[in-house]
Amino acid sequence: MAHYYEMLMIRRFEEKAGQLYGMGLIGGFCHLYIGQEAVVVGLEAVTKEGDQRVTSYRDHGHMLACGMDPKGVMAELTGREGGYSKGKGGSMHMFSKEKNFYGGHGIVAAQVPLGAGLAFANKYRGNDNVSFAYFGDG
């Protein structure tokens, strides 16, 4: 049931974000994660403390699944100072070092070399952390 709740929470969040975008309350672009919730919830179910994530512009679901506060994510989307990037990153450019979420990236596939760099850092440090570099739209 916990996985279902996570998927539903992401879906409802994205529906609200889409509504706010349509009303002009979210500036710039707003790429929603609707229909892909199971992917991130399934992968987050196997992560452990210290694993890192990096993704592309369709990133809200990743933020929520890794434990970022929905209020902070929504504050960022609406350009408020209480957002994860102080309201300046918007939909595609927020991150949380505390949650090991190294951002969504607006350039297609830009996250792949960053994910490889995170993975190399893990290997170099001799830890067993995993770097998840999400890409693609389905």
C-alpha positions as protocol buffer text, in pm:
chain_id: "A"
residue {
  index: 1
  type: MET
  ca { x: 0 y: 0 z: 0 }
}
residue {
  index: 2
  type: ALA
  ca { x: 288 y: 239 z: 68 }
}
residue {
  index: 3
  type: HIS
  ca { x: 400 y: 224 z: -295 }
}
residue {
  index: 4
  type: TYR
  ca { x: 46 y: 289 z: -415 }
}
residue {
  index: 5
  type: TYR
  ca { x: 25 y: 590 z: -182 }
}
residue {
  index: 6
  type: GLU
  ca { x: 352 y: 730 z: -322 }
}
residue {
  index: 7
  type: MET
  ca { x: 231 y: 689 z: -680 }
}
residue {
  index: 8
  type: LEU
  ca { x: -101 y: 852 z: -597 }
}
residue {
  index: 9
  type: MET
  ca { x: 67 y: 1141 z: -415 }
}
residue {
  index: 10
  type: ILE
  ca { x: 290 y: 1207 z: -716 }
}
residue {
  index: 11
  type: ARG
  ca { x: -9 y: 1190 z: -952 }
}
residue {
  index: 12
  type: ARG
  ca { x: -217 y: 1433 z: -744 }
}
residue {
  index: 13
  type: PHE
  ca { x: 79 y: 1669 z: -708 }
}
residue {
  index: 14
  type: GLU
  ca { x: 132 y: 1671 z: -1083 }
}
residue {
  index: 15
  type: GLU
  ca { x: -237 y: 1727 z: -1152 }
}
residue {
  index: 16
  type: LYS
  ca { x: -229 y: 2032 z: -922 }
}
residue {
  index: 17
  type: ALA
  ca { x: 92 y: 2157 z: -1083 }
}
residue {
  index: 18
  type: GLY
  ca { x: -71 y: 2127 z: -1426 }
}
residue {
  index: 19
  type: GLN
  ca { x: -371 y: 2321 z: -1302 }
}
residue {
  index: 20
  type: LEU
  ca { x: -152 y: 2598 z: -1155 }
}
residue {
  index: 21
  type: TYR
  ca { x: 53 y: 2612 z: -1475 }
}
residue {
  index: 22
  type: GLY
  ca { x: -267 y: 2657 z: -1676 }
}
residue {
  index: 23
  type: MET
  ca { x: -364 y: 2943 z: -1446 }
}
residue {
  index: 24
  type: GLY
  ca { x: -28 y: 3112 z: -1505 }
}
residue {
  index: 25
  type: LEU
  ca { x: 95 y: 3063 z: -1148 }
}
residue {
  index: 26
  type: ILE
  ca { x: 393 y: 2852 z: -1256 }
}
residue {
  index: 27
  type: GLY
  ca { x: 628 y: 3034 z: -1490 }
}
residue {
  index: 28
  type: GLY
  ca { x: 852 y: 2895 z: -1760 }
}
residue {
  index: 29
  type: PHE
  ca { x: 806 y: 2533 z: -1857 }
}
residue {
  index: 30
  type: CYS
  ca { x: 633 y: 2264 z: -1652 }
}
residue {
  index: 31
  type: HIS
  ca { x: 694 y: 1909 z: -1775 }
}
residue {
  index: 32
  type: LEU
  ca { x: 467 y: 1677 z: -1579 }
}
residue {
  index: 33
  type: TYR
  ca { x: 547 y: 1320 z: -1466 }
}
residue {
  index: 34
  type: ILE
  ca { x: 193 y: 1186 z: -1510 }
}
residue {
  index: 35
  type: GLY
  ca { x: 190 y: 821 z: -1622 }
}
residue {
  index: 36
  type: GLN
  ca { x: 544 y: 743 z: -1508 }
}
residue {
  index: 37
  type: GLU
  ca { x: 493 y: 731 z: -1132 }
}
residue {
  index: 38
  type: ALA
  ca { x: 556 y: 357 z: -1097 }
}
residue {
  index: 39
  type: VAL
  ca { x: 905 y: 388 z: -1248 }
}
residue {
  index: 40
  type: VAL
  ca { x: 1042 y: 620 z: -983 }
}
residue {
  index: 41
  type: VAL
  ca { x: 851 y: 463 z: -694 }
}
residue {
  index: 42
  type: GLY
  ca { x: 981 y: 117 z: -789 }
}
residue {
  index: 43
  type: LEU
  ca { x: 1341 y: 230 z: -814 }
}
residue {
  index: 44
  type: GLU
  ca { x: 1324 y: 436 z: -495 }
}
residue {
  index: 45
  type: ALA
  ca { x: 1201 y: 121 z: -317 }
}
residue {
  index: 46
  type: VAL
  ca { x: 1545 y: -37 z: -369 }
}
residue {
  index: 47
  type: THR
  ca { x: 1763 y: 263 z: -288 }
}
residue {
  index: 48
  type: LYS
  ca { x: 1960 y: 293 z: 31 }
}
residue {
  index: 49
  type: GLU
  ca { x: 2101 y: 585 z: 227 }
}
residue {
  index: 50
  type: GLY
  ca { x: 2372 y: 756 z: 22 }
}
residue {
  index: 51
  type: ASP
  ca { x: 2247 y: 658 z: -325 }
}
residue {
  index: 52
  type: GLN
  ca { x: 2227 y: 954 z: -563 }
}
residue {
  index: 53
  type: ARG
  ca { x: 1975 y: 1059 z: -825 }
}
residue {
  index: 54
  type: VAL
  ca { x: 1999 y: 1287 z: -1126 }
}
residue {
  index: 55
  type: THR
  ca { x: 1732 y: 1329 z: -1392 }
}
residue {
  index: 56
  type: SER
  ca { x: 1608 y: 1544 z: -1677 }
}
residue {
  index: 57
  type: TYR
  ca { x: 1343 y: 1814 z: -1699 }
}
residue {
  index: 58
  type: ARG
  ca { x: 1052 y: 1583 z: -1609 }
}
residue {
  index: 59
  type: ASP
  ca { x: 1165 y: 1573 z: -1249 }
}
residue {
  index: 60
  type: HIS
  ca { x: 888 y: 1652 z: -999 }
}
residue {
  index: 61
  type: GLY
  ca { x: 808 y: 1283 z: -939 }
}
residue {
  index: 62
  type: HIS
  ca { x: 1173 y: 1209 z: -865 }
}
residue {
  index: 63
  type: MET
  ca { x: 1189 y: 1486 z: -609 }
}
residue {
  index: 64
  type: LEU
  ca { x: 880 y: 1366 z: -429 }
}
residue {
  index: 65
  type: ALA
  ca { x: 979 y: 998 z: -440 }
}
residue {
  index: 66
  type: CYS
  ca { x: 1320 y: 1063 z: -283 }
}
residue {
  index: 67
  type: GLY
  ca { x: 1156 y: 1234 z: 12 }
}
residue {
  index: 68
  type: MET
  ca { x: 1166 y: 1602 z: -75 }
}
residue {
  index: 69
  type: ASP
  ca { x: 883 y: 1793 z: 91 }
}
residue {
  index: 70
  type: PRO
  ca { x: 590 y: 1851 z: -150 }
}
residue {
  index: 71
  type: LYS
  ca { x: 541 y: 2200 z: -5 }
}
residue {
  index: 72
  type: GLY
  ca { x: 902 y: 2289 z: -83 }
}
residue {
  index: 73
  type: VAL
  ca { x: 875 y: 2150 z: -436 }
}
residue {
  index: 74
  type: MET
  ca { x: 551 y: 2342 z: -499 }
}
residue {
  index: 75
  type: ALA
  ca { x: 706 y: 2658 z: -350 }
}
residue {
  index: 76
  type: GLU
  ca { x: 988 y: 2624 z: -602 }
}
residue {
  index: 77
  type: LEU
  ca { x: 746 y: 2571 z: -890 }
}
residue {
  index: 78
  type: THR
  ca { x: 559 y: 2887 z: -797 }
}
residue {
  index: 79
  type: GLY
  ca { x: 878 y: 3093 z: -755 }
}
residue {
  index: 80
  type: ARG
  ca { x: 868 y: 3131 z: -379 }
}
residue {
  index: 81
  type: GLU
  ca { x: 1170 y: 3174 z: -157 }
}
residue {
  index: 82
  type: GLY
  ca { x: 1071 y: 2867 z: 47 }
}
residue {
  index: 83
  type: GLY
  ca { x: 1146 y: 2646 z: -255 }
}
residue {
  index: 84
  type: TYR
  ca { x: 1444 y: 2413 z: -277 }
}
residue {
  index: 85
  type: SER
  ca { x: 1634 y: 2658 z: -500 }
}
residue {
  index: 86
  type: LYS
  ca { x: 1495 y: 2968 z: -328 }
}
residue {
  index: 87
  type: GLY
  ca { x: 1232 y: 3007 z: -604 }
}
residue {
  index: 88
  type: LYS
  ca { x: 1491 y: 3063 z: -876 }
}
residue {
  index: 89
  type: GLY
  ca { x: 1523 y: 2715 z: -1027 }
}
residue {
  index: 90
  type: GLY
  ca { x: 1164 y: 2656 z: -1122 }
}
residue {
  index: 91
  type: SER
  ca { x: 1040 y: 2328 z: -1262 }
}
residue {
  index: 92
  type: MET
  ca { x: 1360 y: 2204 z: -1421 }
}
residue {
  index: 93
  type: HIS
  ca { x: 1643 y: 2323 z: -1197 }
}
residue {
  index: 94
  type: MET
  ca { x: 1593 y: 2234 z: -833 }
}
residue {
  index: 95
  type: PHE
  ca { x: 1806 y: 2002 z: -623 }
}
residue {
  index: 96
  type: SER
  ca { x: 1858 y: 1879 z: -270 }
}
residue {
  index: 97
  type: LYS
  ca { x: 2204 y: 1777 z: -156 }
}
residue {
  index: 98
  type: GLU
  ca { x: 2047 y: 1653 z: 170 }
}
residue {
  index: 99
  type: LYS
  ca { x: 1833 y: 1403 z: -26 }
}
residue {
  index: 100
  type: ASN
  ca { x: 2114 y: 1323 z: -273 }
}
residue {
  index: 101
  type: PHE
  ca { x: 1900 y: 1460 z: -556 }
}
residue {
  index: 102
  type: TYR
  ca { x: 2138 y: 1633 z: -795 }
}
residue {
  index: 103
  type: GLY
  ca { x: 1878 y: 1800 z: -1006 }
}
residue {
  index: 104
  type: GLY
  ca { x: 1664 y: 1795 z: -1304 }
}
residue {
  index: 105
  type: HIS
  ca { x: 1836 y: 1929 z: -1614 }
}
residue {
  index: 106
  type: GLY
  ca { x: 1677 y: 2118 z: -1901 }
}
residue {
  index: 107
  type: ILE
  ca { x: 1921 y: 1999 z: -2167 }
}
residue {
  index: 108
  type: VAL
  ca { x: 1828 y: 1658 z: -2307 }
}
residue {
  index: 109
  type: ALA
  ca { x: 2067 y: 1389 z: -2174 }
}
residue {
  index: 110
  type: ALA
  ca { x: 2280 y: 1638 z: -1974 }
}
residue {
  index: 111
  type: GLN
  ca { x: 2220 y: 1427 z: -1665 }
}
residue {
  index: 112
  type: VAL
  ca { x: 2390 y: 1119 z: -1811 }
}
residue {
  index: 113
  type: PRO
  ca { x: 2753 y: 1239 z: -1778 }
}
residue {
  index: 114
  type: LEU
  ca { x: 2670 y: 1388 z: -1437 }
}
residue {
  index: 115
  type: GLY
  ca { x: 2535 y: 1051 z: -1326 }
}
residue {
  index: 116
  type: ALA
  ca { x: 2848 y: 882 z: -1458 }
}
residue {
  index: 117
  type: GLY
  ca { x: 3057 y: 1131 z: -1260 }
}
residue {
  index: 118
  type: LEU
  ca { x: 2864 y: 1055 z: -943 }
}
residue {
  index: 119
  type: ALA
  ca { x: 2911 y: 683 z: -1006 }
}
residue {
  index: 120
  type: PHE
  ca { x: 3285 y: 729 z: -1062 }
}
residue {
  index: 121
  type: ALA
  ca { x: 3308 y: 927 z: -737 }
}
residue {
  index: 122
  type: ASN
  ca { x: 3143 y: 636 z: -554 }
}
residue {
  index: 123
  type: LYS
  ca { x: 3390 y: 391 z: -705 }
}
residue {
  index: 124
  type: TYR
  ca { x: 3685 y: 619 z: -630 }
}
residue {
  index: 125
  type: ARG
  ca { x: 3574 y: 657 z: -268 }
}
residue {
  index: 126
  type: GLY
  ca { x: 3529 y: 282 z: -236 }
}
residue {
  index: 127
  type: ASN
  ca { x: 3170 y: 296 z: -117 }
}
residue {
  index: 128
  type: ASP
  ca { x: 2885 y: 84 z: -251 }
}
residue {
  index: 129
  type: ASN
  ca { x: 2647 y: 371 z: -329 }
}
residue {
  index: 130
  type: VAL
  ca { x: 2455 y: 369 z: -655 }
}
residue {
  index: 131
  type: SER
  ca { x: 2401 y: 663 z: -887 }
}
residue {
  index: 132
  type: PHE
  ca { x: 2066 y: 662 z: -1069 }
}
residue {
  index: 133
  type: ALA
  ca { x: 2071 y: 866 z: -1392 }
}
residue {
  index: 134
  type: TYR
  ca { x: 1714 y: 872 z: -1520 }
}
residue {
  index: 135
  type: PHE
  ca { x: 1647 y: 961 z: -1883 }
}
residue {
  index: 136
  type: GLY
  ca { x: 1382 y: 911 z: -2147 }
}
residue {
  index: 137
  type: ASP
  ca { x: 1010 y: 966 z: -2155 }
}
residue {
  index: 138
  type: GLY
  ca { x: 870 y: 619 z: -2134 }
}
